[in-house]
Amino acid sequence: MSVLVYTESDNGTFKKVALEVASYGKAVADQLGTTLTAVTINAKDTSILGNHGVDKVLNVTNSKLETFNANAYAEVIKQAAEKEGTKVIIVSSSADSKYLAPLLAVGLNAGYASNVVEAPSSTSPFTVKRTAFTNKAFNITSIDTDVKLIGLSKNAFGLKEHSASATVEDFSPSIPDNGVHVDAVDKVTGKVTIADAEIVVSGGRGLKGPENWGMLEELAQVLGAATACSKPVSDLGWRPHSEHVGQTGKPVASNLYIAIGISGAIQHLAGINASKVKVVINTDPEAPFFKAADYGVVGDAFEVVPKLTEKLKAFKAQQ
Amino acid sequence: MKILVCISHVPDTTSKINFTEGDTKFDSNGVQFVINPNDEFGLTRAMWFKEKQGANVTVANVGGPETEPTLRKALAIGADAAIRVNTAANDGFQVANELAQVVNDGGYDLVIAGRESIDYNGGMVPGMLAALTNANFVANCIGLEIDGTNANAVREIDGGKETVSTTLPLVIAGQKGLVEESDLRIPNMRGIMMARQKPLTVLEPKGAAEETSSVKFEKPVPKGAVTLVSPDNLDELVNLLHNEAKVI
Ligand SMILES: Cc1cc2nc3c(=O)[nH]c(=O)nc-3n(C[C@H](O)[C@H](O)[C@H](O)COP(=O)(O)OP(=O)(O)OC[C@H]3O[C@@H](n4cnc5c(N)ncnc54)[C@H](O)[C@@H]3O)c2cc1C
């Protein structure tokens, strides 16, 4: 009957979203008066999970699962859920978890609600709040099936600490043959990704051309931030498509989003609105972004950004 | 090769989002509906397969009669035929089930759907449809080549991309990158005229079950006014971000 979370790892180390789903899972388990089980795949050290409320870890180690495969991973989680007699399963909103979740939902006949931002407001009926219309609204959804699957939005519930330790059990599910084979993975190393970043520094058409991104990258480096851009910037080929954020690009749910030379069109704002704190730097005080931002600087990016970088360097040096 | 492109009929990206009937229904008053942007990239890729590899392209939507202009637009862009399953789309599982029936009856080799629809952003239908029809599935697809029954696809992952090989039958969830923005087509007069002659078949739903239900909608709490900082006083911005917002 325990609640099950899939705590995903990257090269054996848990992602932050894994600890978020554990924290969320603990809250749901408390609501239901039950325990929390986590299933891990090729994780190196699972001890941290106890600190976020996990009672029991089902530890899967299998060389067949070294590269992510949605079908196989969904099957592992399904078997873990069946073993535990789980009624509520929680996964994150990472690209991988969003890939496997619909497969898992069908496999378990589970009703699935994605982009959930809060603990259930009621467990009978089982009611959750999720974002809709690309963050322009929320939808209160009830999951009406016996088994329920929740996709938790990134950076929505936060991390909760519990001082406990989890028991660890090795688990060896059967792994199905895969119809999709990964031939090559091309992953930028040593750079913060938009998905994982706490801070995102984003540039728009106001930066005039690709040659001017140096100052933005420097700012990002000082902050340990990921870089992003508006849609026209990627359409013009100034920056790669993978940096395009917004309604038709990547969603951003960081702690801090700094928009530089971005007007704040509705399609842009929709995709980044889930960020906690927004800063805008723009020459035009009428730019719509000022209505969406928490802090704003009306000024020329070419002067403001290098100065801000210097100030932040000094600040970091003091820390 | 028979391709089915799943088309979601969604409010234009600039639409004001409002609700009626005690915040339980989306207010479509004055809202313009369009082909879901992610699906439009997929449709454009399907046109490429039609023109270069002789594929036959059908578009499908689960929805009421109000979605037909969106299907006609897809026909005007170049799809050969359209199918509308005549029922309101209420939940991802229900829609995937209705589409599974269309896929099984039509014997499609490749199903192109979008990463998510921009209204409910569920991101469920493509994966569920793949599972229900026992097809291979590639999400966040930003590149696709088909050779016979073999497929090579590129999937966007967090922080990079992945190249995969698989076989038909295949379902993909596509997005920008599958084709470039500049490849998207605006229907021309000839396309619009031809679309009138193309078949748009209305199928009765099989009455698939729903697993979730929408209780109501809420709008985000309006946010407070922006705090402006002078460009000559950026120490203040650093201070605010550190001490007030606590994000650095
Ligand atoms: C279907 C559809 C989907 C879309 N999806 C997205 C999406 O996902 N993401 C997205 O971003 N857009 C999207 N758009 C595009 C969106 O409508 C805007 O066109 C786009 O966001 C504008 O980008 P921008 O702010 O970089 O450029 P602009 O609107 O040109 O703004 C540039 C800004 O820079 C400022 N500026 C100029 N010089 C300086 C300077 N020296 N210093 C500081 N500021 C300066 C200007 O005042 C201006 O506000 C979409 C549009 C459509 C139709």
Coordinates of C-alpha atoms and ligand atoms in Angstrom, one line a residue:
Chain A
M1 CA 0.0 0.0 0.0
S2 CA 3.0 2.3 0.4
V3 CA 3.4 5.3 -1.9
L4 CA 6.1 4.8 -4.6
V5 CA 8.4 7.4 -6.0
Y6 CA 10.8 6.9 -8.8
T7 CA 14.0 8.7 -7.7
E8 CA 16.1 9.2 -10.8
S9 CA 19.9 9.5 -10.9
D10 CA 22.4 10.7 -13.4
N11 CA 25.6 8.6 -13.4
G12 CA 24.6 7.1 -10.1
T13 CA 24.0 10.4 -8.3
F14 CA 20.4 11.5 -7.5
K15 CA 19.1 14.5 -9.4
K16 CA 17.5 17.3 -7.4
V17 CA 14.1 16.4 -8.9
A18 CA 14.5 12.9 -7.3
L19 CA 14.7 14.5 -3.8
E20 CA 11.7 16.7 -4.7
V21 CA 9.6 13.7 -5.6
A22 CA 10.8 12.0 -2.4
S23 CA 9.8 15.1 -0.3
Y24 CA 6.4 15.2 -2.1
G25 CA 5.9 11.4 -1.8
K26 CA 6.5 11.7 2.0
A27 CA 3.7 14.3 2.2
V28 CA 1.3 12.1 0.3
A29 CA 2.2 9.0 2.3
D30 CA 1.5 11.0 5.5
Q31 CA -1.9 12.1 4.1
L32 CA -2.7 8.5 3.4
G33 CA -1.2 7.2 6.7
T34 CA 1.2 4.9 4.9
T35 CA 5.0 4.6 4.2
L36 CA 7.1 5.7 1.3
T37 CA 9.1 3.5 -1.0
A38 CA 11.6 4.7 -3.6
V39 CA 12.7 2.7 -6.6
T40 CA 16.2 3.6 -7.9
I41 CA 18.0 2.4 -11.0
N42 CA 21.8 2.0 -10.9
A43 CA 22.2 4.6 -8.1
K44 CA 25.5 4.6 -6.2
D45 CA 24.5 5.6 -2.7
T46 CA 20.9 5.7 -1.6
S47 CA 21.5 7.0 1.9
I48 CA 20.3 10.5 1.2
L49 CA 16.8 9.3 0.4
G50 CA 16.0 8.7 4.0
N51 CA 16.7 12.4 4.7
H52 CA 13.8 13.2 2.4
G53 CA 11.3 10.9 3.9
V54 CA 11.8 7.5 2.2
D55 CA 11.3 4.5 4.4
K56 CA 12.3 1.8 2.0
V57 CA 14.5 1.7 -1.1
L58 CA 14.1 -0.8 -3.9
N59 CA 17.5 -0.8 -5.4
V60 CA 17.8 -2.0 -9.0
T61 CA 21.2 -2.6 -10.4
N62 CA 21.4 -3.9 -14.0
S63 CA 23.8 -3.2 -16.8
K64 CA 20.9 -3.5 -19.3
L65 CA 19.6 -0.3 -17.7
E66 CA 22.8 1.7 -18.1
T67 CA 21.3 4.0 -20.8
F68 CA 17.8 5.3 -20.3
N69 CA 15.1 3.4 -22.1
A70 CA 11.5 4.5 -21.5
N71 CA 10.0 1.1 -22.0
A72 CA 12.4 -0.8 -19.8
Y73 CA 12.4 1.9 -17.0
A74 CA 8.6 2.1 -17.0
E75 CA 8.5 -1.7 -16.7
V76 CA 10.9 -1.6 -13.7
I77 CA 8.7 1.0 -11.9
K78 CA 5.6 -1.0 -12.8
Q79 CA 7.0 -4.2 -11.2
A80 CA 8.1 -2.2 -8.2
A81 CA 4.5 -0.8 -7.8
E82 CA 3.0 -4.2 -8.2
K83 CA 5.4 -5.7 -5.6
E84 CA 4.5 -3.0 -3.1
G85 CA 0.8 -3.0 -3.9
T86 CA 1.1 0.7 -4.5
K87 CA -1.9 2.9 -5.2
V88 CA 0.0 6.2 -5.7
I89 CA 3.1 6.6 -7.9
I90 CA 5.0 9.8 -8.3
V91 CA 7.6 10.7 -11.0
S92 CA 9.3 14.0 -11.8
S93 CA 9.0 16.2 -14.8
S94 CA 12.4 15.5 -16.3
A95 CA 12.5 14.7 -20.0
D96 CA 13.1 11.0 -19.1
S97 CA 10.3 10.8 -16.6
K98 CA 7.8 12.6 -18.9
Y99 CA 8.8 10.0 -21.5
L100 CA 8.1 7.0 -19.4
A101 CA 5.1 8.2 -17.5
P102 CA 2.4 7.6 -20.2
L103 CA 3.8 4.1 -20.8
L104 CA 3.6 3.4 -17.1
A105 CA 0.1 4.8 -16.8
V106 CA -1.2 2.4 -19.5
G107 CA 0.8 -0.5 -17.9
L108 CA -0.8 0.0 -14.5
N109 CA -4.2 1.3 -15.7
A110 CA -3.4 4.3 -13.7
G111 CA -5.0 7.7 -14.2
Y112 CA -2.2 10.2 -14.8
A113 CA -2.0 13.9 -13.9
S114 CA 1.2 15.7 -15.1
N115 CA 2.6 19.1 -14.1
V116 CA 1.3 18.8 -10.5
V117 CA 2.4 21.7 -8.3
E118 CA 0.9 20.9 -4.8
A119 CA 0.2 18.0 -2.4
P120 CA -3.3 16.6 -3.0
S121 CA -6.0 18.9 -1.6
S122 CA -8.0 15.7 -0.9
T123 CA -7.2 12.0 -1.1
S124 CA -10.9 10.9 -1.6
P125 CA -11.6 12.0 -4.2
F126 CA -7.9 12.2 -5.1
T127 CA -7.6 15.8 -6.2
V128 CA -4.4 17.6 -7.4
K129 CA -3.6 21.0 -8.7
R130 CA -1.7 21.1 -12.0
T131 CA -0.7 23.9 -14.4
A132 CA -2.6 24.3 -17.6
F133 CA -2.5 26.7 -20.6
T134 CA 1.3 26.8 -20.2
N135 CA 1.2 28.4 -16.8
K136 CA -1.5 30.9 -17.6
A137 CA -3.9 28.9 -15.3
F138 CA -4.2 26.0 -13.0
N139 CA -6.5 23.0 -13.3
I140 CA -7.9 21.1 -10.3
T141 CA -8.0 17.5 -11.5
S142 CA -9.3 14.4 -9.8
I143 CA -7.7 11.1 -10.6
D144 CA -10.5 8.6 -10.5
T145 CA -8.8 5.2 -11.0
D146 CA -7.7 2.9 -8.2
V147 CA -4.0 3.3 -9.1
K148 CA -2.9 6.9 -9.5
L149 CA 0.2 8.4 -11.2
I150 CA 1.4 11.9 -10.5
G151 CA 4.0 13.9 -12.5
L152 CA 5.4 16.5 -10.2
S153 CA 6.4 19.9 -11.6
K154 CA 10.0 20.9 -11.1
N155 CA 10.8 23.3 -8.3
A156 CA 7.1 23.5 -7.2
F157 CA 7.0 21.6 -3.9
G158 CA 10.5 22.1 -2.8
L159 CA 12.8 19.9 -0.6
K160 CA 11.7 18.8 2.8
E161 CA 14.2 17.3 5.3
H162 CA 13.4 14.4 7.6
S163 CA 15.9 12.8 9.8
A164 CA 15.4 9.1 9.2
S165 CA 17.1 6.3 7.4
A166 CA 15.7 4.0 4.8
T167 CA 16.0 0.3 4.6
V168 CA 17.5 -0.9 1.3
E169 CA 16.3 -4.0 -0.5
D170 CA 17.8 -5.2 -3.8
F171 CA 15.2 -5.6 -6.4
S172 CA 15.6 -7.6 -9.7
P173 CA 12.7 -7.0 -12.0
S174 CA 12.6 -8.7 -15.4
I175 CA 13.7 -6.3 -18.1
P176 CA 11.8 -6.5 -21.5
D177 CA 13.6 -6.3 -24.8
N178 CA 13.6 -2.8 -26.2
G179 CA 12.2 -1.7 -29.5
V180 CA 14.2 1.6 -29.3
H181 CA 18.0 1.4 -29.2
V182 CA 20.1 4.3 -28.2
D183 CA 23.0 4.7 -30.7
A184 CA 24.6 7.8 -29.4
V185 CA 24.2 10.3 -26.6
D186 CA 25.4 13.8 -27.2
K187 CA 25.4 15.6 -23.9
V188 CA 27.1 18.8 -23.0
T189 CA 29.3 18.2 -20.0
G190 CA 30.5 20.8 -17.5
K191 CA 27.6 23.1 -18.3
V192 CA 24.4 23.6 -16.3
T193 CA 21.3 22.5 -18.2
I194 CA 18.2 24.6 -18.3
A195 CA 16.3 21.6 -16.8
D196 CA 18.5 21.4 -13.8
A197 CA 19.5 25.0 -13.3
E198 CA 18.7 27.0 -10.2
I199 CA 19.4 30.2 -12.1
V200 CA 18.8 30.9 -15.8
V201 CA 20.3 33.9 -17.7
S202 CA 18.4 34.5 -20.9
G203 CA 19.0 36.8 -23.9
G204 CA 16.7 38.2 -26.5
R205 CA 16.8 40.1 -29.8
G206 CA 17.8 43.2 -27.8
L207 CA 21.4 41.7 -27.7
K208 CA 21.6 42.5 -31.5
G209 CA 23.7 39.5 -32.6
P210 CA 25.4 36.2 -31.6
E211 CA 28.7 38.0 -31.1
N212 CA 27.4 39.7 -28.0
W213 CA 26.6 36.6 -26.0
G214 CA 30.0 36.6 -24.3
M215 CA 28.9 39.0 -21.6
L216 CA 25.8 36.9 -21.0
E217 CA 27.9 33.8 -20.7
E218 CA 30.2 35.5 -18.3
L219 CA 27.2 36.6 -16.1
A220 CA 25.9 33.0 -16.2
Q221 CA 29.3 31.6 -15.2
V222 CA 29.6 33.9 -12.2
L223 CA 26.1 32.8 -11.1
G224 CA 26.5 29.1 -12.0
A225 CA 23.6 29.6 -14.3
A226 CA 22.3 28.0 -17.5
T227 CA 22.0 30.2 -20.6
A228 CA 18.7 30.4 -22.5
C229 CA 17.2 32.6 -25.2
S230 CA 14.0 33.9 -26.8
K231 CA 12.5 32.2 -29.8
P232 CA 13.6 34.7 -32.5
V233 CA 17.1 34.4 -31.2
S234 CA 17.1 30.6 -31.9
D235 CA 15.2 31.1 -35.2
L236 CA 17.8 33.5 -36.4
G237 CA 20.5 30.9 -35.5
W238 CA 22.2 33.2 -33.0
R239 CA 21.8 30.4 -30.4
P240 CA 21.0 26.7 -30.6
H241 CA 17.4 25.5 -30.5
S242 CA 18.1 23.7 -27.3
E243 CA 18.3 27.2 -25.6
H244 CA 14.9 28.4 -26.8
V245 CA 12.6 28.8 -23.9
G246 CA 8.9 29.7 -23.8
Q247 CA 5.6 28.3 -24.8
T248 CA 7.0 26.4 -27.8
G249 CA 10.4 25.9 -26.4
K250 CA 11.7 24.5 -23.1
P251 CA 9.8 25.4 -19.9
V252 CA 11.8 27.1 -17.2
A253 CA 11.0 26.7 -13.5
S254 CA 14.2 28.0 -11.9
N255 CA 14.6 30.0 -8.7
L256 CA 15.9 33.0 -10.6
Y257 CA 15.4 34.0 -14.2
I258 CA 17.2 37.0 -15.6
A259 CA 15.9 38.3 -18.9
I260 CA 18.2 40.5 -20.9
G261 CA 16.9 42.4 -24.0
I262 CA 13.7 40.3 -24.0
S263 CA 10.4 42.2 -24.5
G264 CA 8.2 39.7 -22.6
A265 CA 5.8 38.5 -25.2
I266 CA 3.0 36.4 -23.8
Q267 CA 4.4 33.2 -25.4
H268 CA 7.8 33.9 -23.8
L269 CA 6.4 34.6 -20.4
A270 CA 4.1 31.6 -20.4
G271 CA 7.1 29.3 -20.6
I272 CA 9.2 30.9 -17.9
N273 CA 6.5 32.0 -15.5
A274 CA 7.0 29.1 -13.2
S275 CA 10.3 30.6 -12.1
K276 CA 10.2 32.0 -8.6
V277 CA 12.0 35.3 -9.1
K278 CA 12.3 37.2 -12.3
V279 CA 14.7 40.1 -13.2
V280 CA 14.4 42.1 -16.4
I281 CA 17.0 44.3 -18.0
N282 CA 15.6 46.3 -20.9
T283 CA 16.1 49.8 -22.4
D284 CA 12.3 50.2 -22.9
P285 CA 10.4 50.9 -19.6
E286 CA 7.2 50.0 -21.5
A287 CA 8.4 46.4 -22.3
P288 CA 5.7 44.0 -21.1
F289 CA 8.3 42.0 -19.2
F290 CA 8.3 44.7 -16.5
K291 CA 4.8 43.7 -15.6
A292 CA 5.8 40.1 -15.0
A293 CA 9.2 40.8 -13.3
D294 CA 10.0 41.1 -9.6
Y295 CA 13.0 43.3 -10.2
G296 CA 13.8 45.5 -13.2
V297 CA 16.6 47.7 -14.5
V298 CA 15.7 50.1 -17.2
G299 CA 18.9 50.4 -19.0
D300 CA 21.2 49.3 -21.9
A301 CA 22.2 45.7 -21.5
F302 CA 25.6 46.5 -23.0
E303 CA 26.3 48.7 -20.0
V304 CA 24.3 47.0 -17.3
V305 CA 25.3 43.4 -17.8
P306 CA 29.1 43.8 -17.5
K307 CA 28.6 46.1 -14.5
L308 CA 26.3 43.6 -12.9
T309 CA 28.8 40.8 -13.5
E310 CA 31.5 42.8 -11.8
K311 CA 29.3 43.5 -8.8
L312 CA 28.3 39.8 -8.5
K313 CA 32.0 38.7 -8.8
A314 CA 32.7 41.0 -5.8
F315 CA 29.7 39.7 -3.9
K316 CA 30.7 36.0 -4.6
A317 CA 34.3 36.8 -3.5
Q318 CA 33.0 38.0 -0.1
Q319 CA 30.8 35.0 0.5
Chain B
M1 CA 3.9 4.3 -45.8
K2 CA 0.7 5.4 -44.1
I3 CA 1.1 8.2 -41.7
L4 CA -1.4 9.5 -39.2
V5 CA -0.7 13.0 -37.8
C6 CA -2.6 13.7 -34.5
I7 CA -3.8 17.3 -34.5
S8 CA -4.9 19.1 -31.4
H9 CA -7.1 22.1 -31.8
V10 CA -5.9 24.7 -29.3
P11 CA -6.3 28.4 -28.4
D12 CA -3.9 30.7 -30.3
T13 CA -0.9 31.4 -28.2
T14 CA -1.9 35.1 -27.7
S15 CA -5.4 34.2 -26.3
K16 CA -6.6 35.6 -23.1
I17 CA -7.4 32.6 -20.9
N18 CA -10.7 32.9 -19.1
F19 CA -13.2 30.5 -17.6
T20 CA -17.0 30.3 -17.4
E21 CA -19.7 28.3 -15.5
G22 CA -18.2 28.8 -12.1
D23 CA -14.6 28.4 -13.5
T24 CA -15.3 24.9 -14.7
K25 CA -15.2 25.5 -18.5
F26 CA -12.7 27.2 -20.7
D27 CA -14.3 30.4 -22.2
S28 CA -13.8 30.1 -25.9
N29 CA -15.6 33.4 -26.5
G30 CA -13.5 35.5 -29.0
V31 CA -10.7 32.9 -28.9
Q32 CA -9.1 31.9 -32.2
F33 CA -8.1 28.3 -32.4
V34 CA -5.1 27.0 -34.3
I35 CA -3.2 23.7 -35.0
N36 CA -1.2 23.0 -31.9
P37 CA 2.3 24.3 -32.6
N38 CA 4.0 21.0 -31.8
D39 CA 1.7 19.2 -34.1
E40 CA 2.4 21.7 -36.9
F41 CA 6.0 20.8 -36.9
G42 CA 5.0 17.1 -37.1
L43 CA 2.5 17.8 -40.0
T44 CA 5.3 19.6 -41.9
R45 CA 7.6 16.6 -41.4
A46 CA 4.8 14.4 -42.7
M47 CA 4.6 16.5 -45.8
W48 CA 8.2 15.9 -46.4
F49 CA 7.7 12.1 -46.2
K50 CA 4.7 12.5 -48.6
E51 CA 6.7 14.5 -51.2
K52 CA 10.0 12.7 -50.9
Q53 CA 8.9 9.1 -50.1
G54 CA 5.3 8.9 -51.4
A55 CA 3.7 8.6 -48.0
N56 CA 0.0 8.9 -47.5
V57 CA -0.9 11.4 -44.8
T58 CA -4.1 11.4 -42.8
V59 CA -4.7 13.9 -40.0
A60 CA -6.9 13.0 -37.0
N61 CA -8.5 14.9 -34.1
V62 CA -10.7 13.8 -31.3
G63 CA -13.2 16.6 -30.8
G64 CA -16.5 18.2 -31.6
P65 CA -17.6 19.8 -34.9
E66 CA -15.9 23.1 -33.9
T67 CA -12.5 21.5 -34.6
E68 CA -13.2 21.0 -38.3
P69 CA -11.7 24.3 -39.5
T70 CA -8.4 23.2 -37.9
L71 CA -8.6 19.9 -39.7
R72 CA -9.4 21.7 -43.0
K73 CA -6.3 23.8 -42.5
A74 CA -4.2 20.7 -42.1
L75 CA -5.8 19.5 -45.4
A76 CA -5.0 22.8 -47.0
I77 CA -1.4 22.4 -45.9
G78 CA -1.3 19.1 -47.8
A79 CA -2.7 16.2 -45.8
D80 CA -4.6 13.7 -48.0
A81 CA -7.5 13.0 -45.7
A82 CA -8.9 13.9 -42.3
I83 CA -10.7 12.0 -39.5
R84 CA -12.6 13.5 -36.7
V85 CA -13.7 11.3 -33.8
N86 CA -16.9 12.9 -32.7
T87 CA -16.6 13.3 -29.0
A88 CA -15.3 16.0 -26.6
A89 CA -11.7 15.4 -25.6
N90 CA -11.8 15.2 -21.8
D91 CA -8.8 13.3 -20.7
G92 CA -5.5 12.0 -22.2
F93 CA -6.3 8.4 -21.7
Q94 CA -9.7 8.7 -23.4
V95 CA -8.2 10.6 -26.4
A96 CA -5.4 8.1 -26.7
N97 CA -7.9 5.2 -26.7
E98 CA -10.1 6.8 -29.4
L99 CA -7.0 7.4 -31.5
A100 CA -5.8 3.8 -30.9
Q101 CA -9.0 2.6 -32.5
V102 CA -8.3 4.9 -35.6
V103 CA -4.7 3.6 -35.7
N104 CA -5.7 -0.1 -35.5
D105 CA -8.5 0.2 -38.0
G106 CA -6.4 2.3 -40.5
G107 CA -3.2 0.2 -40.2
Y108 CA -0.9 3.2 -39.9
D109 CA 2.9 2.6 -39.9
L110 CA 3.9 5.9 -38.4
V111 CA 2.0 8.1 -36.0
I112 CA 3.2 11.7 -35.5
A113 CA 1.8 13.5 -32.5
G114 CA 3.1 16.6 -30.7
R115 CA 5.2 16.7 -27.5
E116 CA 2.2 18.3 -25.7
S117 CA -0.8 20.4 -26.6
I118 CA -0.4 24.0 -25.4
D119 CA -3.8 24.0 -23.7
Y120 CA -3.7 21.2 -21.1
N121 CA 0.0 20.4 -21.6
G122 CA -0.6 16.8 -20.5
G123 CA 2.1 15.2 -22.7
M124 CA 0.2 12.0 -22.3
V125 CA -1.5 11.1 -25.6
P126 CA 1.5 10.1 -27.7
G127 CA 3.0 7.7 -25.2
M128 CA -0.3 6.2 -24.2
L129 CA -1.2 5.7 -27.9
A130 CA 2.1 3.9 -28.4
A131 CA 1.5 1.7 -25.4
L132 CA -2.1 0.9 -26.5
T133 CA -1.2 0.0 -30.1
N134 CA 2.1 -1.8 -29.2
A135 CA 4.2 0.6 -31.2
N136 CA 7.6 1.9 -30.5
F137 CA 7.7 5.3 -29.1
V138 CA 10.1 8.3 -29.2
A139 CA 9.4 11.4 -27.2
N140 CA 10.7 14.9 -27.7
C141 CA 11.5 14.0 -31.2
I142 CA 13.6 16.6 -33.1
G143 CA 14.7 14.5 -36.1
L144 CA 13.2 11.6 -38.0
E145 CA 14.3 9.5 -41.0
I146 CA 12.5 6.5 -42.3
D147 CA 14.0 3.8 -44.5
G148 CA 11.7 0.9 -45.2
T149 CA 10.6 -0.3 -41.8
N150 CA 13.6 1.2 -40.0
A151 CA 13.6 4.5 -38.3
N152 CA 16.3 6.8 -37.1
A153 CA 15.3 9.5 -34.7
V154 CA 16.8 12.2 -32.5
R155 CA 15.4 12.8 -29.1
E156 CA 16.0 16.0 -27.1
I157 CA 17.2 15.1 -23.6
D158 CA 18.0 17.4 -20.7
G159 CA 21.3 19.0 -21.7
G160 CA 21.7 17.4 -25.1
K161 CA 20.3 14.9 -27.5
E162 CA 20.2 11.2 -28.2
T163 CA 20.2 9.4 -31.5
V164 CA 18.1 6.2 -31.5
S165 CA 17.2 3.5 -34.0
T166 CA 13.9 1.7 -34.0
T167 CA 11.3 0.2 -36.3
L168 CA 7.8 0.8 -37.5
P169 CA 5.1 0.8 -36.3
L170 CA 6.3 3.9 -34.4
V171 CA 4.7 6.8 -32.6
I172 CA 6.7 10.0 -32.1
A173 CA 6.0 13.0 -30.0
G174 CA 7.4 15.8 -32.1
Q175 CA 8.4 19.4 -31.5
K176 CA 10.4 22.2 -33.1
G177 CA 13.5 20.8 -34.6
L178 CA 11.6 18.1 -36.4
V179 CA 11.5 20.8 -39.1
E180 CA 12.7 24.4 -38.9
E181 CA 10.4 27.2 -38.1
S182 CA 11.0 28.6 -41.6
D183 CA 9.8 25.3 -43.2
L184 CA 6.3 25.7 -41.7
R185 CA 3.7 26.3 -44.4
I186 CA 0.9 28.7 -44.7
P187 CA -2.0 27.3 -46.8
N188 CA -2.2 28.9 -50.2
M189 CA -5.3 29.5 -52.2
R190 CA -4.9 26.4 -54.2
G191 CA -4.4 24.3 -51.1
I192 CA -7.5 25.8 -49.5
M193 CA -9.6 25.0 -52.7
M194 CA -8.2 21.5 -52.9
A195 CA -8.9 20.9 -49.2
R196 CA -12.6 21.3 -49.8
Q197 CA -12.6 18.2 -52.1
K198 CA -10.6 16.1 -49.7
P199 CA -12.4 13.6 -47.4
L200 CA -13.1 14.6 -43.8
T201 CA -14.6 11.5 -42.2
V202 CA -16.5 11.7 -39.0
L203 CA -16.3 8.6 -36.9
E204 CA -18.4 7.9 -33.9
P205 CA -16.4 7.3 -30.7
K206 CA -16.0 3.9 -29.2
G207 CA -16.8 5.6 -25.9
A208 CA -13.5 5.1 -24.2
A209 CA -13.4 5.6 -20.4
E210 CA -11.9 8.6 -18.7
E211 CA -9.5 8.2 -15.8
T212 CA -9.3 11.8 -14.6
S213 CA -11.8 14.6 -14.5
S214 CA -11.4 18.4 -14.4
V215 CA -12.9 19.8 -11.3
K216 CA -12.3 23.5 -11.9
F217 CA -9.8 26.1 -13.1
E218 CA -7.9 28.7 -11.2
K219 CA -6.0 31.8 -12.3
P220 CA -2.6 32.6 -10.9
V221 CA -2.6 35.2 -8.1
P222 CA -1.8 38.6 -9.8
K223 CA 1.7 39.6 -8.9
G224 CA 2.9 42.7 -7.2
A225 CA 4.5 45.6 -9.0
V226 CA 8.1 45.4 -10.1
T227 CA 10.8 46.9 -8.0
L228 CA 12.9 49.1 -10.2
V229 CA 16.6 49.5 -9.6
S230 CA 18.7 52.2 -11.2
P231 CA 21.4 51.1 -13.6
D232 CA 23.8 53.2 -11.5
N233 CA 23.0 51.3 -8.3
L234 CA 23.5 47.7 -9.2
D235 CA 24.8 47.0 -5.7
E236 CA 21.2 47.4 -4.7
L237 CA 20.1 44.7 -7.1
V238 CA 22.7 42.3 -5.7
N239 CA 21.6 43.2 -2.2
L240 CA 17.9 42.6 -3.1
L241 CA 18.6 39.3 -4.8
H242 CA 20.6 38.1 -1.8
N243 CA 18.7 39.5 1.2
E244 CA 15.2 39.9 0.0
A245 CA 14.6 37.3 -2.7
K246 CA 17.3 35.0 -1.3
V247 CA 18.1 33.5 -4.7
I248 CA 21.8 34.2 -4.8
Ligands
LIG1 C1 3.0 30.4 -32.1 C2 4.0 31.3 -31.4 C3 4.8 30.7 -30.5 C4 5.8 31.4 -29.8 N1 6.6 30.8 -28.9 C5 7.6 31.5 -28.3 C6 8.4 30.9 -27.3 O1 8.3 29.7 -27.0 N2 9.4 31.7 -26.7 C7 9.6 33.0 -27.1 O2 10.5 33.6 -26.6 N3 8.9 33.5 -28.0 C8 7.9 32.9 -28.6 N4 7.1 33.5 -29.6 C9 7.5 34.8 -30.1 C10 7.1 35.9 -29.3 O3 5.8 36.3 -29.7 C11 8.0 37.1 -29.4 O4 8.1 37.5 -30.8 C12 9.4 36.9 -28.9 O5 9.4 36.3 -27.6 C13 10.2 38.1 -28.8 O6 11.6 37.9 -28.6 P1 12.5 39.0 -28.0 O7 11.9 39.5 -26.7 O8 13.9 38.4 -27.9 O9 12.5 40.1 -29.1 P2 11.8 41.5 -29.2 O10 10.4 41.4 -29.0 O11 12.3 42.1 -30.5 O12 12.4 42.3 -28.0 C14 13.7 42.8 -27.9 C15 13.7 43.6 -26.6 O13 15.0 44.0 -26.4 C16 15.0 45.3 -25.9 N5 16.3 45.9 -26.2 C17 16.8 46.4 -27.4 N6 18.0 46.9 -27.2 C18 18.4 46.7 -26.0 C19 19.6 46.9 -25.2 N7 20.6 47.5 -25.8 N8 19.6 46.6 -23.9 C20 18.5 46.1 -23.3 N9 17.3 45.8 -24.0 C21 17.3 46.1 -25.3 C22 13.9 46.0 -26.6 O14 13.4 47.1 -25.8 C23 12.9 44.9 -26.6 O15 12.0 44.9 -25.5 C24 6.1 32.8 -30.2 C25 5.3 33.4 -31.2 C26 4.3 32.6 -31.8 C27 3.4 33.3 -32.8

